[in-house]
Amino acid sequence: EKERVERLEEIDQVRSDFISMVAHELQTPLASIKTQSETLLTQQHRLDQETRSALVDGIHRSAASLTDLVQDFAAVNRIENNQFSYHFERLDLAAFVKEVVDLFPVDQRRYPMRVRVESGLVVRGDHRRLQQALLNLLNNAVKYSPRGGNIAVIVAPTRDGEAKVSVHDEGIGIRDEDLPKLFNKFTRLFDKRAMNIGGSGLGLFITRSIVEAHGGHMVVESEWGKGSGFGFVLPLWQPSGSSSSTTTPSSATP
Ligand code: ADP
């Protein structure tokens, strides 16, 4: 009975976290779409071309952030219903990481990025899903760092004969007691320096699900006020019997 009550309380907490996150995350982009489109509608003849372009750009960016949010909801829904499918293939980590970093839209003058990859590490991976996982870590490194903070992306073998991909930042860092909460749905840590940063609290949950579906695990180290390192460890490609395959993980993601 006690366990049942605790479980119900937990569900209630997740529900209320969800509602407050949705209210908060929808409010800002919707308000900005509303104001900017109203300005365009009511004053379009008085605005110069540059101002009109800036307003359209603002509407576009707000709409894109709403799309990202909805895509995160859809991903979590599919993960929880075991409908997140994977197409595994042979993946060279060095080439993969360089490609994703090149894709990542960050201004190097604001966030100098260093990439150190060891070649020869091959895993059995889903390119699209692992790209999503790595982009989540890169986005967080930028989001939770002050301008000018260095970011390092490292690919290296582990002592246990696996491969590790990690992203290190010099950002706000995380308190020790908060580390266990990070991968839960809707977790957003309270930190005054991150109060105006948007987010669903779903990125790390999705990232962990992807990594675990690859037979890997997440690693995190952080010092509050100094910076963080988030990464994932993946087993290496086993040549015998590891052909390309498509699967949906059968076990529910915790
Ligand atoms: P979101 O960034 O959308 O809030 P995530 O699931 O990606 O969601 O991250 C959950 C929380 O973990 C963030 O809200 C933030 O408090 C903390 N966090 C994640 N990455 C970092 C980082 N690199 N540095 C400091 N805090 C981080």
mmCIF file of C-alpha atoms and ligand atoms in Angstrom:
data_model
loop_
_atom_site.group_PDB
_atom_site.id
_atom_site.type_symbol
_atom_site.label_atom_id
_atom_site.label_comp_id
_atom_site.label_asym_id
_atom_site.label_seq_id
_atom_site.Cartn_x
_atom_site.Cartn_y
_atom_site.Cartn_z
ATOM 1 C CA GLU A 1 0.000 0.000 0.000
ATOM 2 C CA LYS A 2 2.842 2.363 0.947
ATOM 3 C CA GLU A 3 4.583 1.663 -2.368
ATOM 4 C CA ARG A 4 1.341 2.243 -4.271
ATOM 5 C CA VAL A 5 0.852 5.620 -2.566
ATOM 6 C CA GLU A 6 4.467 6.589 -3.271
ATOM 7 C CA ARG A 7 4.063 5.609 -6.923
ATOM 8 C CA LEU A 8 0.871 7.693 -7.206
ATOM 9 C CA GLU A 9 2.620 10.657 -5.613
ATOM 10 C CA GLU A 10 5.450 10.274 -8.098
ATOM 11 C CA ILE A 11 3.005 10.212 -11.031
ATOM 12 C CA ASP A 12 1.303 13.280 -9.626
ATOM 13 C CA GLN A 13 4.638 15.065 -9.352
ATOM 14 C CA VAL A 14 5.577 14.228 -12.964
ATOM 15 C CA ARG A 15 2.158 15.446 -14.108
ATOM 16 C CA SER A 16 2.502 18.738 -12.288
ATOM 17 C CA ASP A 17 6.122 19.205 -13.508
ATOM 18 C CA PHE A 18 4.838 18.563 -17.016
ATOM 19 C CA ILE A 19 2.059 21.140 -16.770
ATOM 20 C CA SER A 20 4.321 23.842 -15.388
ATOM 21 C CA MET A 21 6.990 23.118 -18.007
ATOM 22 C CA VAL A 22 4.440 23.263 -20.860
ATOM 23 C CA ALA A 23 2.906 26.484 -19.550
ATOM 24 C CA HIS A 24 6.318 28.064 -19.193
ATOM 25 C CA GLU A 25 7.847 26.831 -22.444
ATOM 26 C CA LEU A 26 4.808 27.690 -24.600
ATOM 27 C CA GLN A 27 4.284 31.107 -23.138
ATOM 28 C CA THR A 28 7.481 32.818 -24.310
ATOM 29 C CA PRO A 29 7.499 31.779 -28.004
ATOM 30 C CA LEU A 30 3.720 32.194 -28.335
ATOM 31 C CA ALA A 31 3.794 35.669 -26.813
ATOM 32 C CA SER A 32 6.597 36.690 -29.127
ATOM 33 C CA ILE A 33 4.818 35.278 -32.224
ATOM 34 C CA LYS A 34 1.680 37.165 -31.219
ATOM 35 C CA THR A 35 3.373 40.547 -30.661
ATOM 36 C CA GLN A 36 5.592 40.355 -33.712
ATOM 37 C CA SER A 37 2.833 39.248 -36.068
ATOM 38 C CA GLU A 38 0.518 41.953 -34.693
ATOM 39 C CA THR A 39 3.160 44.575 -35.415
ATOM 40 C CA LEU A 40 3.482 43.248 -38.963
ATOM 41 C CA LEU A 41 -0.275 43.201 -39.470
ATOM 42 C CA THR A 42 -1.054 46.631 -38.093
ATOM 43 C CA GLN A 43 2.009 48.603 -39.119
ATOM 44 C CA GLN A 44 3.346 46.913 -42.209
ATOM 45 C CA HIS A 45 3.176 50.037 -44.389
ATOM 46 C CA ARG A 46 5.136 52.076 -41.903
ATOM 47 C CA LEU A 47 7.942 49.543 -41.382
ATOM 48 C CA ASP A 48 11.120 49.509 -43.414
ATOM 49 C CA GLN A 49 12.348 46.314 -45.069
ATOM 50 C CA GLU A 50 14.974 45.629 -42.397
ATOM 51 C CA THR A 51 12.474 45.824 -39.514
ATOM 52 C CA ARG A 52 10.004 43.611 -41.394
ATOM 53 C CA SER A 53 12.727 40.997 -41.980
ATOM 54 C CA ALA A 54 13.732 41.094 -38.307
ATOM 55 C CA LEU A 55 10.108 40.508 -37.250
ATOM 56 C CA VAL A 56 9.642 37.622 -39.680
ATOM 57 C CA ASP A 57 12.935 36.120 -38.472
ATOM 58 C CA GLY A 58 11.764 36.398 -34.848
ATOM 59 C CA ILE A 59 8.465 34.655 -35.675
ATOM 60 C CA HIS A 60 10.355 31.937 -37.509
ATOM 61 C CA ARG A 61 12.724 31.316 -34.571
ATOM 62 C CA SER A 62 9.868 31.145 -32.054
ATOM 63 C CA ALA A 63 7.965 28.724 -34.274
ATOM 64 C CA ALA A 64 11.124 26.582 -34.595
ATOM 65 C CA SER A 65 11.501 26.402 -30.816
ATOM 66 C CA LEU A 66 7.860 25.270 -30.529
ATOM 67 C CA THR A 67 8.512 22.592 -33.161
ATOM 68 C CA ASP A 68 11.551 21.351 -31.175
ATOM 69 C CA LEU A 69 9.416 21.131 -28.059
ATOM 70 C CA VAL A 70 6.681 19.148 -29.794
ATOM 71 C CA GLN A 71 9.298 16.854 -31.339
ATOM 72 C CA ASP A 72 10.708 16.159 -27.870
ATOM 73 C CA PHE A 73 7.206 15.235 -26.624
ATOM 74 C CA ALA A 74 6.709 12.934 -29.606
ATOM 75 C CA ALA A 75 10.098 11.268 -29.023
ATOM 76 C CA VAL A 76 9.354 10.640 -25.331
ATOM 77 C CA ASN A 77 5.964 9.237 -26.234
ATOM 78 C CA ARG A 78 7.500 6.823 -28.728
ATOM 79 C CA ILE A 79 10.271 5.825 -26.307
ATOM 80 C CA GLU A 80 7.720 5.030 -23.599
ATOM 81 C CA ASN A 81 5.564 3.008 -25.989
ATOM 82 C CA ASN A 82 8.575 1.112 -27.327
ATOM 83 C CA GLN A 83 8.064 2.612 -30.753
ATOM 84 C CA PHE A 84 11.415 4.329 -31.072
ATOM 85 C CA SER A 85 12.965 2.292 -33.857
ATOM 86 C CA TYR A 86 16.669 1.927 -34.596
ATOM 87 C CA HIS A 87 18.595 1.166 -37.717
ATOM 88 C CA PHE A 88 22.002 -0.106 -36.634
ATOM 89 C CA GLU A 89 25.008 -0.046 -38.873
ATOM 90 C CA ARG A 90 28.797 0.025 -38.667
ATOM 91 C CA LEU A 91 29.759 3.508 -37.532
ATOM 92 C CA ASP A 92 33.229 5.022 -37.455
ATOM 93 C CA LEU A 93 33.096 7.296 -34.401
ATOM 94 C CA ALA A 94 35.828 9.733 -35.464
ATOM 95 C CA ALA A 95 34.153 10.483 -38.806
ATOM 96 C CA PHE A 96 30.710 10.557 -37.190
ATOM 97 C CA VAL A 97 31.682 13.043 -34.459
ATOM 98 C CA LYS A 98 33.516 15.360 -36.875
ATOM 99 C CA GLU A 99 30.469 15.368 -39.134
ATOM 100 C CA VAL A 100 28.054 16.220 -36.282
ATOM 101 C CA VAL A 101 30.320 18.963 -34.915
ATOM 102 C CA ASP A 102 30.557 20.493 -38.415
ATOM 103 C CA LEU A 103 26.771 20.460 -38.569
ATOM 104 C CA PHE A 104 26.386 22.137 -35.198
ATOM 105 C CA PRO A 105 25.447 25.779 -35.715
ATOM 106 C CA VAL A 106 27.609 27.556 -33.168
ATOM 107 C CA ASP A 107 29.537 30.769 -33.475
ATOM 108 C CA GLN A 108 33.161 29.719 -32.758
ATOM 109 C CA ARG A 109 33.969 33.265 -31.592
ATOM 110 C CA ARG A 110 31.363 32.955 -28.849
ATOM 111 C CA TYR A 111 32.074 29.354 -27.903
ATOM 112 C CA PRO A 112 35.528 28.219 -29.051
ATOM 113 C CA MET A 113 35.259 24.525 -29.813
ATOM 114 C CA ARG A 114 38.076 21.994 -29.749
ATOM 115 C CA VAL A 115 37.673 18.479 -31.121
ATOM 116 C CA ARG A 116 40.014 15.627 -30.184
ATOM 117 C CA VAL A 117 39.194 12.304 -31.758
ATOM 118 C CA GLU A 118 41.057 9.050 -31.689
ATOM 119 C CA SER A 119 40.647 7.174 -34.939
ATOM 120 C CA GLY A 120 39.897 3.480 -35.367
ATOM 121 C CA LEU A 121 36.953 3.264 -32.946
ATOM 122 C CA VAL A 122 34.002 1.583 -34.628
ATOM 123 C CA VAL A 123 30.611 0.923 -33.004
ATOM 124 C CA ARG A 124 27.264 -0.555 -33.959
ATOM 125 C CA GLY A 125 25.146 2.568 -34.094
ATOM 126 C CA ASP A 126 22.119 4.299 -35.500
ATOM 127 C CA HIS A 127 23.562 7.386 -37.176
ATOM 128 C CA ARG A 128 20.447 9.541 -36.912
ATOM 129 C CA ARG A 129 19.717 8.686 -33.286
ATOM 130 C CA LEU A 130 23.315 9.083 -32.102
ATOM 131 C CA GLN A 131 23.437 12.401 -33.921
ATOM 132 C CA GLN A 132 20.385 13.501 -31.933
ATOM 133 C CA ALA A 133 22.093 12.356 -28.701
ATOM 134 C CA LEU A 134 25.333 14.204 -29.440
ATOM 135 C CA LEU A 135 23.524 17.358 -30.595
ATOM 136 C CA ASN A 136 21.605 17.379 -27.294
ATOM 137 C CA LEU A 137 24.902 17.346 -25.363
ATOM 138 C CA LEU A 138 26.437 20.039 -27.590
ATOM 139 C CA ASN A 139 23.331 22.218 -27.240
ATOM 140 C CA ASN A 140 23.423 21.924 -23.464
ATOM 141 C CA ALA A 141 27.140 22.740 -23.340
ATOM 142 C CA VAL A 142 26.423 26.005 -25.164
ATOM 143 C CA LYS A 143 23.143 26.732 -23.358
ATOM 144 C CA TYR A 144 24.615 26.412 -19.884
ATOM 145 C CA SER A 145 27.899 28.239 -20.569
ATOM 146 C CA PRO A 146 28.703 31.929 -20.528
ATOM 147 C CA ARG A 147 29.840 33.514 -23.759
ATOM 148 C CA GLY A 148 33.501 32.730 -24.391
ATOM 149 C CA GLY A 149 33.340 29.390 -22.550
ATOM 150 C CA ASN A 150 35.528 26.733 -24.168
ATOM 151 C CA ILE A 151 33.894 23.532 -25.340
ATOM 152 C CA ALA A 152 35.781 20.312 -25.997
ATOM 153 C CA VAL A 153 34.499 17.229 -27.780
ATOM 154 C CA ILE A 154 36.541 14.092 -27.166
ATOM 155 C CA VAL A 155 36.393 10.592 -28.650
ATOM 156 C CA ALA A 156 38.610 8.093 -26.849
ATOM 157 C CA PRO A 157 38.759 4.413 -25.903
ATOM 158 C CA THR A 158 37.936 3.457 -22.307
ATOM 159 C CA ARG A 159 40.010 1.149 -20.102
ATOM 160 C CA ASP A 160 37.301 -1.512 -20.478
ATOM 161 C CA GLY A 161 37.740 -1.644 -24.252
ATOM 162 C CA GLU A 162 34.736 0.506 -25.127
ATOM 163 C CA ALA A 163 34.469 3.899 -26.820
ATOM 164 C CA LYS A 164 33.571 7.161 -25.149
ATOM 165 C CA VAL A 165 32.232 10.333 -26.727
ATOM 166 C CA SER A 166 32.141 13.301 -24.369
ATOM 167 C CA VAL A 167 31.391 17.012 -24.419
ATOM 168 C CA HIS A 168 33.084 19.257 -21.858
ATOM 169 C CA ASP A 169 32.143 22.808 -21.010
ATOM 170 C CA GLU A 170 33.224 25.599 -18.678
ATOM 171 C CA GLY A 171 29.657 26.498 -17.820
ATOM 172 C CA ILE A 172 27.563 26.813 -14.692
ATOM 173 C CA GLY A 173 28.185 23.244 -13.525
ATOM 174 C CA ILE A 174 25.933 21.008 -11.442
ATOM 175 C CA ARG A 175 25.800 20.385 -7.706
ATOM 176 C CA ASP A 176 26.663 16.825 -6.608
ATOM 177 C CA GLU A 177 23.236 16.287 -5.057
ATOM 178 C CA ASP A 178 21.533 17.157 -8.369
ATOM 179 C CA LEU A 179 23.473 14.675 -10.496
ATOM 180 C CA PRO A 180 21.117 11.707 -9.912
ATOM 181 C CA LYS A 181 18.072 13.727 -11.070
ATOM 182 C CA LEU A 182 19.481 14.815 -14.412
ATOM 183 C CA PHE A 183 18.169 12.014 -16.583
ATOM 184 C CA ASN A 184 14.613 12.060 -15.257
ATOM 185 C CA LYS A 185 11.893 13.522 -17.427
ATOM 186 C CA PHE A 186 11.243 17.249 -16.984
ATOM 187 C CA THR A 187 14.206 17.798 -14.663
ATOM 188 C CA ARG A 188 15.322 21.405 -14.811
ATOM 189 C CA LEU A 189 17.751 22.329 -12.099
ATOM 190 C CA PHE A 190 17.183 25.533 -10.282
ATOM 191 C CA ASP A 191 20.076 27.885 -10.834
ATOM 192 C CA LYS A 192 19.783 31.655 -10.895
ATOM 193 C CA ARG A 193 22.242 31.832 -13.794
ATOM 194 C CA ALA A 194 19.995 29.577 -15.908
ATOM 195 C CA MET A 195 16.646 31.174 -15.049
ATOM 196 C CA ASN A 196 16.041 32.649 -18.489
ATOM 197 C CA ILE A 197 17.252 29.657 -20.449
ATOM 198 C CA GLY A 198 14.444 27.714 -22.079
ATOM 199 C CA GLY A 199 14.226 23.944 -22.135
ATOM 200 C CA SER A 200 11.849 21.030 -21.755
ATOM 201 C CA GLY A 201 13.950 18.956 -19.376
ATOM 202 C CA LEU A 202 13.590 16.079 -21.855
ATOM 203 C CA GLY A 203 16.880 16.228 -23.778
ATOM 204 C CA LEU A 204 18.942 14.128 -21.374
ATOM 205 C CA PHE A 205 16.094 11.636 -20.888
ATOM 206 C CA ILE A 206 15.948 11.124 -24.680
ATOM 207 C CA THR A 207 19.749 10.990 -24.935
ATOM 208 C CA ARG A 208 20.008 8.325 -22.245
ATOM 209 C CA SER A 209 17.284 6.218 -23.913
ATOM 210 C CA ILE A 210 19.158 6.321 -27.228
ATOM 211 C CA VAL A 211 22.480 5.427 -25.610
ATOM 212 C CA GLU A 212 20.990 2.545 -23.623
ATOM 213 C CA ALA A 213 19.317 1.165 -26.759
ATOM 214 C CA HIS A 214 22.873 0.886 -28.127
ATOM 215 C CA GLY A 215 23.931 -1.167 -25.093
ATOM 216 C CA GLY A 216 25.816 1.837 -23.735
ATOM 217 C CA HIS A 217 25.607 4.140 -20.732
ATOM 218 C CA MET A 218 25.833 7.822 -19.891
ATOM 219 C CA VAL A 219 28.665 9.379 -17.918
ATOM 220 C CA VAL A 220 28.628 12.753 -16.241
ATOM 221 C CA GLU A 221 31.092 14.676 -14.151
ATOM 222 C CA SER A 222 30.613 18.198 -12.999
ATOM 223 C CA GLU A 223 31.815 20.819 -10.608
ATOM 224 C CA TRP A 224 29.372 23.492 -9.641
ATOM 225 C CA GLY A 225 30.516 26.860 -10.965
ATOM 226 C CA LYS A 226 33.350 25.320 -12.982
ATOM 227 C CA GLY A 227 31.814 23.236 -15.758
ATOM 228 C CA SER A 228 30.531 19.842 -16.786
ATOM 229 C CA GLY A 229 31.404 16.862 -18.908
ATOM 230 C CA PHE A 230 28.594 14.767 -20.362
ATOM 231 C CA GLY A 231 29.296 11.728 -22.444
ATOM 232 C CA PHE A 232 28.283 8.269 -23.518
ATOM 233 C CA VAL A 233 30.163 5.007 -23.566
ATOM 234 C CA LEU A 234 29.379 2.518 -26.335
ATOM 235 C CA PRO A 235 30.521 -1.053 -26.865
ATOM 236 C CA LEU A 236 32.829 -1.529 -29.837
ATOM 237 C CA TRP A 237 31.649 -3.184 -33.064
ATOM 238 C CA GLN A 238 31.990 -6.945 -32.910
ATOM 239 C CA PRO A 239 32.808 -8.147 -36.434
ATOM 240 C CA SER A 240 31.151 -11.567 -36.092
ATOM 241 C CA GLY A 241 27.381 -11.495 -36.399
ATOM 242 C CA SER A 242 27.015 -7.707 -36.234
ATOM 243 C CA SER A 243 25.211 -7.034 -39.446
ATOM 244 C CA SER A 244 23.115 -3.959 -40.081
ATOM 245 C CA SER A 245 19.663 -4.344 -38.515
ATOM 246 C CA THR A 246 16.526 -2.487 -37.606
ATOM 247 C CA THR A 247 14.987 -2.974 -34.176
ATOM 248 C CA THR A 248 12.671 -1.514 -31.647
ATOM 249 C CA PRO A 249 14.025 -2.137 -28.139
ATOM 250 C CA SER A 250 11.789 -4.616 -26.370
ATOM 251 C CA SER A 251 12.430 -3.474 -22.824
ATOM 252 C CA ALA A 252 10.745 -0.321 -21.639
ATOM 253 C CA THR A 253 13.095 2.578 -21.053
ATOM 254 C CA PRO A 254 13.156 3.428 -17.365
HETATM 255 P P1 ADP B 1 16.772 21.123 -20.890
HETATM 256 O O1 ADP B 1 18.144 21.619 -21.244
HETATM 257 O O2 ADP B 1 15.807 21.210 -22.012
HETATM 258 O O3 ADP B 1 16.254 21.721 -19.626
HETATM 259 P P2 ADP B 1 17.963 18.483 -20.465
HETATM 260 O O4 ADP B 1 17.265 17.194 -20.182
HETATM 261 O O5 ADP B 1 18.847 18.528 -21.654
HETATM 262 O O6 ADP B 1 16.813 19.569 -20.566
HETATM 263 O O7 ADP B 1 18.798 18.885 -19.170
HETATM 264 C C1 ADP B 1 18.168 18.803 -17.911
HETATM 265 C C2 ADP B 1 18.788 19.805 -16.948
HETATM 266 O O8 ADP B 1 20.131 19.431 -16.650
HETATM 267 C C3 ADP B 1 18.883 21.226 -17.494
HETATM 268 O O9 ADP B 1 17.672 21.945 -17.315
HETATM 269 C C4 ADP B 1 20.031 21.795 -16.669
HETATM 270 O O10 ADP B 1 19.540 22.193 -15.400
HETATM 271 C C5 ADP B 1 20.948 20.580 -16.467
HETATM 272 N N1 ADP B 1 22.046 20.535 -17.457
HETATM 273 C C6 ADP B 1 22.096 19.795 -18.585
HETATM 274 N N2 ADP B 1 23.260 19.954 -19.240
HETATM 275 C C7 ADP B 1 23.987 20.830 -18.491
HETATM 276 C C8 ADP B 1 25.302 21.415 -18.638
HETATM 277 N N3 ADP B 1 26.095 21.127 -19.658
HETATM 278 N N4 ADP B 1 25.708 22.265 -17.642
HETATM 279 C C9 ADP B 1 24.911 22.558 -16.590
HETATM 280 N N5 ADP B 1 23.672 22.051 -16.413
HETATM 281 C C10 ADP B 1 23.206 21.196 -17.349
#
